GROMACS .gro file of C-alpha atoms in nm:
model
  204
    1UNK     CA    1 -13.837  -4.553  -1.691
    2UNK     CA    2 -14.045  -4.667  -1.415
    3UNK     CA    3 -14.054  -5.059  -1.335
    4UNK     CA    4 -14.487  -5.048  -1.428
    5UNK     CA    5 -14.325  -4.846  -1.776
    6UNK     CA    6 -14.046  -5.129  -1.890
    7UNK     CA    7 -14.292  -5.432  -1.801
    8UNK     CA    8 -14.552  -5.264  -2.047
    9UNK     CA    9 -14.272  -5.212  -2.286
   10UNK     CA   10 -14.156  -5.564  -2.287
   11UNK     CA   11 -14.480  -5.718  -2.298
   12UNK     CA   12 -14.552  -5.510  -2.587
   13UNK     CA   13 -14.228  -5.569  -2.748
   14UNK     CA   14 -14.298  -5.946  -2.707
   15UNK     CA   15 -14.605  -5.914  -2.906
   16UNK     CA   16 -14.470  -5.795  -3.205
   17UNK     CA   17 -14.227  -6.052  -3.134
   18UNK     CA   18 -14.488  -6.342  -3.130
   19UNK     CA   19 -14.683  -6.181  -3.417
   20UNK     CA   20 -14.382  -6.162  -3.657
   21UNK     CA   21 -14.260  -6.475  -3.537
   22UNK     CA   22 -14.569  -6.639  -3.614
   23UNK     CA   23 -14.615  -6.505  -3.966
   24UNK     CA   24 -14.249  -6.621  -4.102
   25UNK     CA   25 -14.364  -7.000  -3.989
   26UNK     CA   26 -14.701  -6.999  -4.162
   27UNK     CA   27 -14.751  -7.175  -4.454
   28UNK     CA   28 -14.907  -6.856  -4.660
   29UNK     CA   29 -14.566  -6.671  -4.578
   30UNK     CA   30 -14.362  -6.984  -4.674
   31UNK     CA   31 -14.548  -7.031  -5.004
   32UNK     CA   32 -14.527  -6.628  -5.060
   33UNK     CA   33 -14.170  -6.674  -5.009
   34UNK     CA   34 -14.150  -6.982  -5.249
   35UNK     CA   35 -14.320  -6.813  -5.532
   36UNK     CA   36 -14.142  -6.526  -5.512
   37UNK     CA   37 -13.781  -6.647  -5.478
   38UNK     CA   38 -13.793  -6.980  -5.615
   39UNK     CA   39 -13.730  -7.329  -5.488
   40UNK     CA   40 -13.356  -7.248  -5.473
   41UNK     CA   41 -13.462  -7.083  -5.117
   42UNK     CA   42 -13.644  -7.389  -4.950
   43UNK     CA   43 -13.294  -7.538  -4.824
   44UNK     CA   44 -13.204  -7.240  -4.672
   45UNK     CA   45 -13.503  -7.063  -4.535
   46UNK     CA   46 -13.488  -7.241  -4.197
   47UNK     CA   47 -13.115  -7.095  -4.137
   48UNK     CA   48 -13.244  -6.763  -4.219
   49UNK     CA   49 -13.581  -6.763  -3.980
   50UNK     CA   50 -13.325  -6.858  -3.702
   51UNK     CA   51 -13.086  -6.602  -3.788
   52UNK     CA   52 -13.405  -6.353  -3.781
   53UNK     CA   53 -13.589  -6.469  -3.468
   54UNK     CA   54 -13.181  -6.411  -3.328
   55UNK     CA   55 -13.182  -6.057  -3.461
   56UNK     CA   56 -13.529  -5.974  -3.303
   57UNK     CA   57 -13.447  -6.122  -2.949
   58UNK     CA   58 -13.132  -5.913  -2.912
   59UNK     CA   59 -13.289  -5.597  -2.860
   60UNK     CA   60 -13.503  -5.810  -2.606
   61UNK     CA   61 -13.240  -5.917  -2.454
   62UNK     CA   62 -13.078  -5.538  -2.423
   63UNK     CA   63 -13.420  -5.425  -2.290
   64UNK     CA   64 -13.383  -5.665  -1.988
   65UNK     CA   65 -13.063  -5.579  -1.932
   66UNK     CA   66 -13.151  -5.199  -1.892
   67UNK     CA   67 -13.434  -5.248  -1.728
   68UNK     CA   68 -13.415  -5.601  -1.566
   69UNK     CA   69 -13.674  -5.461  -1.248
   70UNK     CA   70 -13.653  -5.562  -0.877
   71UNK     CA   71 -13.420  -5.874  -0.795
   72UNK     CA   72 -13.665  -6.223  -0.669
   73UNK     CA   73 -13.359  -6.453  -0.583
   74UNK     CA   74 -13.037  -6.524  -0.680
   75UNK     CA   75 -12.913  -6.919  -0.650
   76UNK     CA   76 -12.564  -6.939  -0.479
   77UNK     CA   77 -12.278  -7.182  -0.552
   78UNK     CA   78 -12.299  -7.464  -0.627
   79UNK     CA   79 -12.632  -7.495  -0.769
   80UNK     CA   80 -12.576  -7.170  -0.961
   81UNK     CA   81 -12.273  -7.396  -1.164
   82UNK     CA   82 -12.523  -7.730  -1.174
   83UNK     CA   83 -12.806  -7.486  -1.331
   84UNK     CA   84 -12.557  -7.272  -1.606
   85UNK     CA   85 -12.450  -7.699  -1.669
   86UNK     CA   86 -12.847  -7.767  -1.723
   87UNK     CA   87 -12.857  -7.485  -2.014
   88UNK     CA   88 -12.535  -7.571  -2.143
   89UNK     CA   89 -12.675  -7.883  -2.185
   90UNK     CA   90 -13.031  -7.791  -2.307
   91UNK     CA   91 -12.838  -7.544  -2.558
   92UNK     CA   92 -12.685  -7.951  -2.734
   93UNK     CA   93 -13.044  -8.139  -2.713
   94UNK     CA   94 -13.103  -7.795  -2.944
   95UNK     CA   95 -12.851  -7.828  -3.128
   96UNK     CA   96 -12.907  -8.239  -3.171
   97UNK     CA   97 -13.287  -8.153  -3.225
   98UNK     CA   98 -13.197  -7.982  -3.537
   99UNK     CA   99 -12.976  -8.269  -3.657
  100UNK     CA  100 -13.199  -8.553  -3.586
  101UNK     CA  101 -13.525  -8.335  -3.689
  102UNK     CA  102 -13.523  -8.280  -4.088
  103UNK     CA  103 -13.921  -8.404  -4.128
  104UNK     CA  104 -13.957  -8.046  -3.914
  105UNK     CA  105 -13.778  -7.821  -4.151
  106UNK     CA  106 -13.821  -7.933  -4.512
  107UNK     CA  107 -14.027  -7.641  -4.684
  108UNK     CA  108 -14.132  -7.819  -4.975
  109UNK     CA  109 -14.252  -8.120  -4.790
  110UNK     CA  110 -14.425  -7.930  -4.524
  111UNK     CA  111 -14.626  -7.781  -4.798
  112UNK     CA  112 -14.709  -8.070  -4.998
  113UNK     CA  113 -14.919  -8.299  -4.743
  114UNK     CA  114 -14.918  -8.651  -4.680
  115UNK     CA  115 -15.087  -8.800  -4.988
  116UNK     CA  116 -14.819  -8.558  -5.219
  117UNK     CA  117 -14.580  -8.785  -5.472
  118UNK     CA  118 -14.305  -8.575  -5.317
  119UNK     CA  119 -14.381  -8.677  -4.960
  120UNK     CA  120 -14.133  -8.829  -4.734
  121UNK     CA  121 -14.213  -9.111  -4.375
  122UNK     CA  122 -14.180  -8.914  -4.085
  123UNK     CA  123 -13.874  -9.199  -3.982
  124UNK     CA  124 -13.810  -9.031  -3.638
  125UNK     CA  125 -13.454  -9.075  -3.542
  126UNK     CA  126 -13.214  -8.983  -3.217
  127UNK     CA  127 -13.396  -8.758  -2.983
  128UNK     CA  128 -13.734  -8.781  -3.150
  129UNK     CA  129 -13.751  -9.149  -3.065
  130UNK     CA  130 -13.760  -9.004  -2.701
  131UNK     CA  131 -13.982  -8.735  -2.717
  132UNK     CA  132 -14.179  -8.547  -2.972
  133UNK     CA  133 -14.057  -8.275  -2.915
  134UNK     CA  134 -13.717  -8.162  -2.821
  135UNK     CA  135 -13.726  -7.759  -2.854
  136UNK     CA  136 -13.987  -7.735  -2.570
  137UNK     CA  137 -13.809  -7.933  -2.323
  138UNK     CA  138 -13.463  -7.737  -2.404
  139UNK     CA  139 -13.640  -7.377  -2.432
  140UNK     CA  140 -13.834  -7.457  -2.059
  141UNK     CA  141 -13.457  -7.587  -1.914
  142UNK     CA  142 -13.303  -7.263  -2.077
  143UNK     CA  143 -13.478  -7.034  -1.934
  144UNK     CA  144 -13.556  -7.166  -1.600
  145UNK     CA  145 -13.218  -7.250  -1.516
  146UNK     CA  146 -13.120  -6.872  -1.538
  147UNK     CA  147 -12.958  -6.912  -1.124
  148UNK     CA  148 -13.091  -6.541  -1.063
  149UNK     CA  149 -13.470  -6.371  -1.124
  150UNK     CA  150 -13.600  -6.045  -1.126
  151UNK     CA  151 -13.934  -5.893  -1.161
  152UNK     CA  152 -13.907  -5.830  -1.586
  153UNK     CA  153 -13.736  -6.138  -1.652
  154UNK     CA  154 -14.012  -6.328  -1.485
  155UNK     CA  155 -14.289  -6.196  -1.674
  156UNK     CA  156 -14.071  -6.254  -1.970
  157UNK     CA  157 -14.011  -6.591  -1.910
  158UNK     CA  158 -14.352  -6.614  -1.813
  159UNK     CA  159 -14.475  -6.496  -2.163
  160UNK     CA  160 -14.215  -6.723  -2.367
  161UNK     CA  161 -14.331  -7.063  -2.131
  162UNK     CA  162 -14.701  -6.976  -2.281
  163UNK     CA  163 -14.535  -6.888  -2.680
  164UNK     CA  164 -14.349  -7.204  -2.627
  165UNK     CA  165 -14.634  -7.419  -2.552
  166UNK     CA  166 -14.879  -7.292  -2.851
  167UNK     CA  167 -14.603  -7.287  -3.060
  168UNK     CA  168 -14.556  -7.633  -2.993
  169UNK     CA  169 -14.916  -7.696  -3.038
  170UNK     CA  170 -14.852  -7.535  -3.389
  171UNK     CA  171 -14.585  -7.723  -3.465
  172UNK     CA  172 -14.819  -8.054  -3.396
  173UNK     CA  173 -15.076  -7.945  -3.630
  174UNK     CA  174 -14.827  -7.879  -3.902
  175UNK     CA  175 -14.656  -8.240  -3.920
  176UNK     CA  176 -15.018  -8.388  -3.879
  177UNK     CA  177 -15.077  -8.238  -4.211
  178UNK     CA  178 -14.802  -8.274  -4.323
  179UNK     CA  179 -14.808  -8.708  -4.241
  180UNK     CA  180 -15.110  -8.766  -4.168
  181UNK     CA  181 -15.172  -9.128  -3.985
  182UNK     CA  182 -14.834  -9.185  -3.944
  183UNK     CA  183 -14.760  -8.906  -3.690
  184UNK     CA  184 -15.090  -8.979  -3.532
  185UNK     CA  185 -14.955  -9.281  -3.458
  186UNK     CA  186 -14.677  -9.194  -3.356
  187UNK     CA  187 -14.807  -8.932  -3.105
  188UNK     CA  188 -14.982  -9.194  -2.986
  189UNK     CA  189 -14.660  -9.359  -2.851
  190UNK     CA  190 -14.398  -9.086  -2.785
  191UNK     CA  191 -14.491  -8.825  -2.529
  192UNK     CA  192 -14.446  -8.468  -2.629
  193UNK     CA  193 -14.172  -8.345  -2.377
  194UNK     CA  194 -14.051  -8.561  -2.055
  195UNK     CA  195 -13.920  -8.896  -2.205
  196UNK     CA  196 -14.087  -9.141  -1.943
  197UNK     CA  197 -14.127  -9.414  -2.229
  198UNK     CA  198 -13.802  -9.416  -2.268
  199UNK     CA  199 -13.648  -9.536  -2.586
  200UNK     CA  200 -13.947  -9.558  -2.891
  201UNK     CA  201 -13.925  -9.546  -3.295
  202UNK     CA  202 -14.274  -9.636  -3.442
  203UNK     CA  203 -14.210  -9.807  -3.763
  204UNK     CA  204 -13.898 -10.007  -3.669
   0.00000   0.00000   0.00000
Protein backbone atom coordinates (compact mmCIF):
# COMPACT_ATOMS: atom_id res chain seq x y z
CA UNK A 1 0.00 0.00 0.00
CA UNK A 2 1.41 3.25 -0.82
CA UNK A 3 2.08 5.83 2.18
CA UNK A 4 -0.84 8.53 0.23
CA UNK A 5 -3.10 4.84 0.29
CA UNK A 6 -2.73 3.93 4.31
CA UNK A 7 -3.14 7.76 5.38
CA UNK A 8 -6.56 7.73 3.39
CA UNK A 9 -7.30 4.45 4.98
CA UNK A 10 -6.73 5.56 8.46
CA UNK A 11 -8.38 8.73 8.20
CA UNK A 12 -11.28 6.94 6.90
CA UNK A 13 -11.11 4.26 9.42
CA UNK A 14 -11.08 7.04 12.09
CA UNK A 15 -14.31 8.30 10.87
CA UNK A 16 -16.27 5.45 11.36
CA UNK A 17 -14.46 5.41 14.48
CA UNK A 18 -15.69 8.93 15.60
CA UNK A 19 -19.15 8.30 14.10
CA UNK A 20 -19.79 5.04 16.06
CA UNK A 21 -18.13 6.39 18.93
CA UNK A 22 -20.30 9.24 19.00
CA UNK A 23 -23.61 7.41 18.62
CA UNK A 24 -23.02 4.86 21.74
CA UNK A 25 -22.57 8.27 24.01
CA UNK A 26 -25.72 10.01 22.83
CA UNK A 27 -28.52 10.18 24.85
CA UNK A 28 -31.09 8.72 22.00
CA UNK A 29 -28.72 5.54 21.90
CA UNK A 30 -28.56 5.41 25.76
CA UNK A 31 -32.35 5.70 26.14
CA UNK A 32 -32.75 3.08 23.06
CA UNK A 33 -30.57 0.95 25.03
CA UNK A 34 -32.56 1.55 28.34
CA UNK A 35 -35.87 0.71 26.88
CA UNK A 36 -34.84 -2.11 25.31
CA UNK A 37 -32.78 -3.91 27.98
CA UNK A 38 -34.03 -2.52 31.06
CA UNK A 39 -32.61 -0.52 33.92
CA UNK A 40 -30.66 -3.63 35.02
CA UNK A 41 -28.06 -2.35 32.17
CA UNK A 42 -27.48 1.34 33.37
CA UNK A 43 -24.68 0.14 35.96
CA UNK A 44 -22.93 -1.57 33.51
CA UNK A 45 -23.18 0.17 30.21
CA UNK A 46 -20.14 2.40 30.84
CA UNK A 47 -17.81 -0.88 31.28
CA UNK A 48 -19.16 -2.12 28.12
CA UNK A 49 -18.71 1.29 25.83
CA UNK A 50 -15.03 1.07 27.10
CA UNK A 51 -14.63 -2.44 26.38
CA UNK A 52 -16.13 -1.49 22.74
CA UNK A 53 -14.28 1.76 21.96
CA UNK A 54 -11.08 -0.98 23.08
CA UNK A 55 -12.25 -3.47 20.50
CA UNK A 56 -12.56 -0.78 17.69
CA UNK A 57 -9.06 0.87 18.35
CA UNK A 58 -7.22 -2.44 18.05
CA UNK A 59 -7.53 -2.85 14.52
CA UNK A 60 -6.35 0.91 14.55
CA UNK A 61 -3.74 0.20 16.31
CA UNK A 62 -2.69 -2.96 13.87
CA UNK A 63 -3.19 -0.57 10.90
CA UNK A 64 -0.36 1.71 12.25
CA UNK A 65 1.68 -0.88 12.94
CA UNK A 66 1.59 -2.19 9.25
CA UNK A 67 1.65 0.79 7.83
CA UNK A 68 3.17 3.27 10.42
CA UNK A 69 4.69 5.65 7.12
CA UNK A 70 8.04 7.55 7.06
CA UNK A 71 9.90 7.93 10.55
CA UNK A 72 9.83 12.16 11.91
CA UNK A 73 12.07 11.56 15.08
CA UNK A 74 12.79 9.23 17.50
CA UNK A 75 13.66 10.65 21.30
CA UNK A 76 16.84 8.91 22.69
CA UNK A 77 17.60 7.90 26.30
CA UNK A 78 16.85 9.32 28.75
CA UNK A 79 14.00 11.34 27.77
CA UNK A 80 12.58 8.35 25.87
CA UNK A 81 12.28 6.60 29.77
CA UNK A 82 10.99 10.24 31.35
CA UNK A 83 8.24 10.30 28.38
CA UNK A 84 7.03 6.20 28.56
CA UNK A 85 7.02 7.55 32.80
CA UNK A 86 4.62 10.60 31.58
CA UNK A 87 2.02 7.94 29.99
CA UNK A 88 2.45 5.55 32.62
CA UNK A 89 1.42 8.14 34.64
CA UNK A 90 -1.38 9.73 32.48
CA UNK A 91 -2.65 5.95 32.05
CA UNK A 92 -3.43 6.39 36.66
CA UNK A 93 -4.98 10.14 36.41
CA UNK A 94 -7.30 7.72 33.89
CA UNK A 95 -7.69 5.34 35.90
CA UNK A 96 -8.32 7.87 39.15
CA UNK A 97 -10.64 9.93 36.74
CA UNK A 98 -12.93 7.07 36.61
CA UNK A 99 -12.91 6.59 40.39
CA UNK A 100 -13.36 10.07 41.47
CA UNK A 101 -15.84 10.81 38.36
CA UNK A 102 -19.33 8.90 39.00
CA UNK A 103 -21.60 12.32 38.20
CA UNK A 104 -19.91 11.44 34.47
CA UNK A 105 -21.13 7.93 34.12
CA UNK A 106 -24.49 7.42 35.82
CA UNK A 107 -27.00 6.60 32.86
CA UNK A 108 -30.05 7.19 34.63
CA UNK A 109 -29.00 10.48 36.04
CA UNK A 110 -27.53 11.75 32.90
CA UNK A 111 -30.90 11.28 31.43
CA UNK A 112 -33.05 12.69 33.96
CA UNK A 113 -31.82 16.52 34.15
CA UNK A 114 -31.25 18.73 36.91
CA UNK A 115 -34.77 19.55 38.16
CA UNK A 116 -35.49 15.33 38.08
CA UNK A 117 -36.53 13.84 41.82
CA UNK A 118 -33.86 11.29 40.99
CA UNK A 119 -31.11 13.85 40.49
CA UNK A 120 -27.92 13.80 42.35
CA UNK A 121 -25.16 17.39 43.32
CA UNK A 122 -22.47 17.22 41.05
CA UNK A 123 -20.07 17.00 44.63
CA UNK A 124 -16.76 16.98 42.61
CA UNK A 125 -14.19 15.01 44.44
CA UNK A 126 -10.19 14.06 43.96
CA UNK A 127 -9.03 15.06 40.57
CA UNK A 128 -12.12 16.98 39.57
CA UNK A 129 -11.46 19.50 42.31
CA UNK A 130 -8.33 20.21 40.07
CA UNK A 131 -9.54 20.26 36.80
CA UNK A 132 -12.74 19.63 34.98
CA UNK A 133 -11.66 17.45 33.16
CA UNK A 134 -9.19 14.72 33.62
CA UNK A 135 -9.53 12.41 30.33
CA UNK A 136 -8.32 15.31 28.08
CA UNK A 137 -5.28 16.11 29.91
CA UNK A 138 -4.32 12.18 30.20
CA UNK A 139 -5.44 11.35 26.42
CA UNK A 140 -3.11 14.69 25.12
CA UNK A 141 -0.02 13.26 27.64
CA UNK A 142 -0.70 9.68 26.15
CA UNK A 143 -0.31 10.25 23.00
CA UNK A 144 2.24 12.89 22.81
CA UNK A 145 4.61 11.24 24.92
CA UNK A 146 4.88 8.33 22.32
CA UNK A 147 9.29 9.04 22.31
CA UNK A 148 9.17 8.18 18.42
CA UNK A 149 6.80 9.74 15.33
CA UNK A 150 6.14 8.86 12.00
CA UNK A 151 4.21 10.30 9.21
CA UNK A 152 0.61 8.05 9.98
CA UNK A 153 0.88 8.26 13.54
CA UNK A 154 1.01 11.99 13.32
CA UNK A 155 -1.99 12.52 11.39
CA UNK A 156 -3.52 10.07 13.74
CA UNK A 157 -2.70 11.75 16.67
CA UNK A 158 -3.50 14.74 14.94
CA UNK A 159 -7.16 13.58 14.31
CA UNK A 160 -7.68 12.13 18.01
CA UNK A 161 -6.17 15.82 19.62
CA UNK A 162 -9.27 17.42 17.51
CA UNK A 163 -11.96 14.13 18.68
CA UNK A 164 -10.59 14.75 22.07
CA UNK A 165 -11.31 18.32 22.26
CA UNK A 166 -15.11 18.19 20.83
CA UNK A 167 -15.60 15.32 22.69
CA UNK A 168 -14.78 17.18 25.61
CA UNK A 169 -16.91 19.97 24.51
CA UNK A 170 -19.68 17.20 24.44
CA UNK A 171 -19.05 16.00 27.51
CA UNK A 172 -19.56 19.82 28.93
CA UNK A 173 -22.86 20.15 27.41
CA UNK A 174 -24.03 16.88 28.81
CA UNK A 175 -23.35 17.58 32.69
CA UNK A 176 -24.75 21.20 32.05
CA UNK A 177 -27.94 19.46 31.42
CA UNK A 178 -27.58 17.21 33.37
CA UNK A 179 -26.88 20.00 36.71
CA UNK A 180 -27.70 22.82 35.53
CA UNK A 181 -26.40 26.02 37.73
CA UNK A 182 -24.39 24.05 39.74
CA UNK A 183 -21.82 22.97 37.09
CA UNK A 184 -22.04 26.41 35.65
CA UNK A 185 -20.73 27.41 38.62
CA UNK A 186 -18.49 25.31 38.98
CA UNK A 187 -16.93 25.80 35.48
CA UNK A 188 -16.73 29.01 36.48
CA UNK A 189 -13.99 28.13 39.05
CA UNK A 190 -12.15 24.97 37.87
CA UNK A 191 -10.37 25.21 34.56
CA UNK A 192 -11.03 22.50 32.09
CA UNK A 193 -7.50 20.83 31.71
CA UNK A 194 -4.09 22.45 33.22
CA UNK A 195 -4.77 22.76 37.05
CA UNK A 196 -3.28 26.40 37.55
CA UNK A 197 -5.97 27.06 40.40
CA UNK A 198 -4.72 24.55 42.10
CA UNK A 199 -6.76 22.83 44.72
CA UNK A 200 -10.87 23.90 44.28
CA UNK A 201 -14.31 22.06 45.39
CA UNK A 202 -17.28 24.51 44.83
CA UNK A 203 -19.77 23.71 47.44
CA UNK A 204 -17.43 22.93 50.36
Amino acid sequence: MFPQESALFLVIYLALFAVIHSLMASFPFKRRVQKVLGHRMDPWYPALFSVAAIAMVLPLVYLVYLFPGRILYVVPSPWRWAMVMGQVLAGLLSVRAFTDGPHRFKVPLQLAGPRASEAERLAPRGIYCWIRDPFLLSGFLLIWLTPFMTTNILILYAIVTVYLCLGSLHWERRLLAQFGDEYRAYRSRVPRMVPWRGRVCPGR
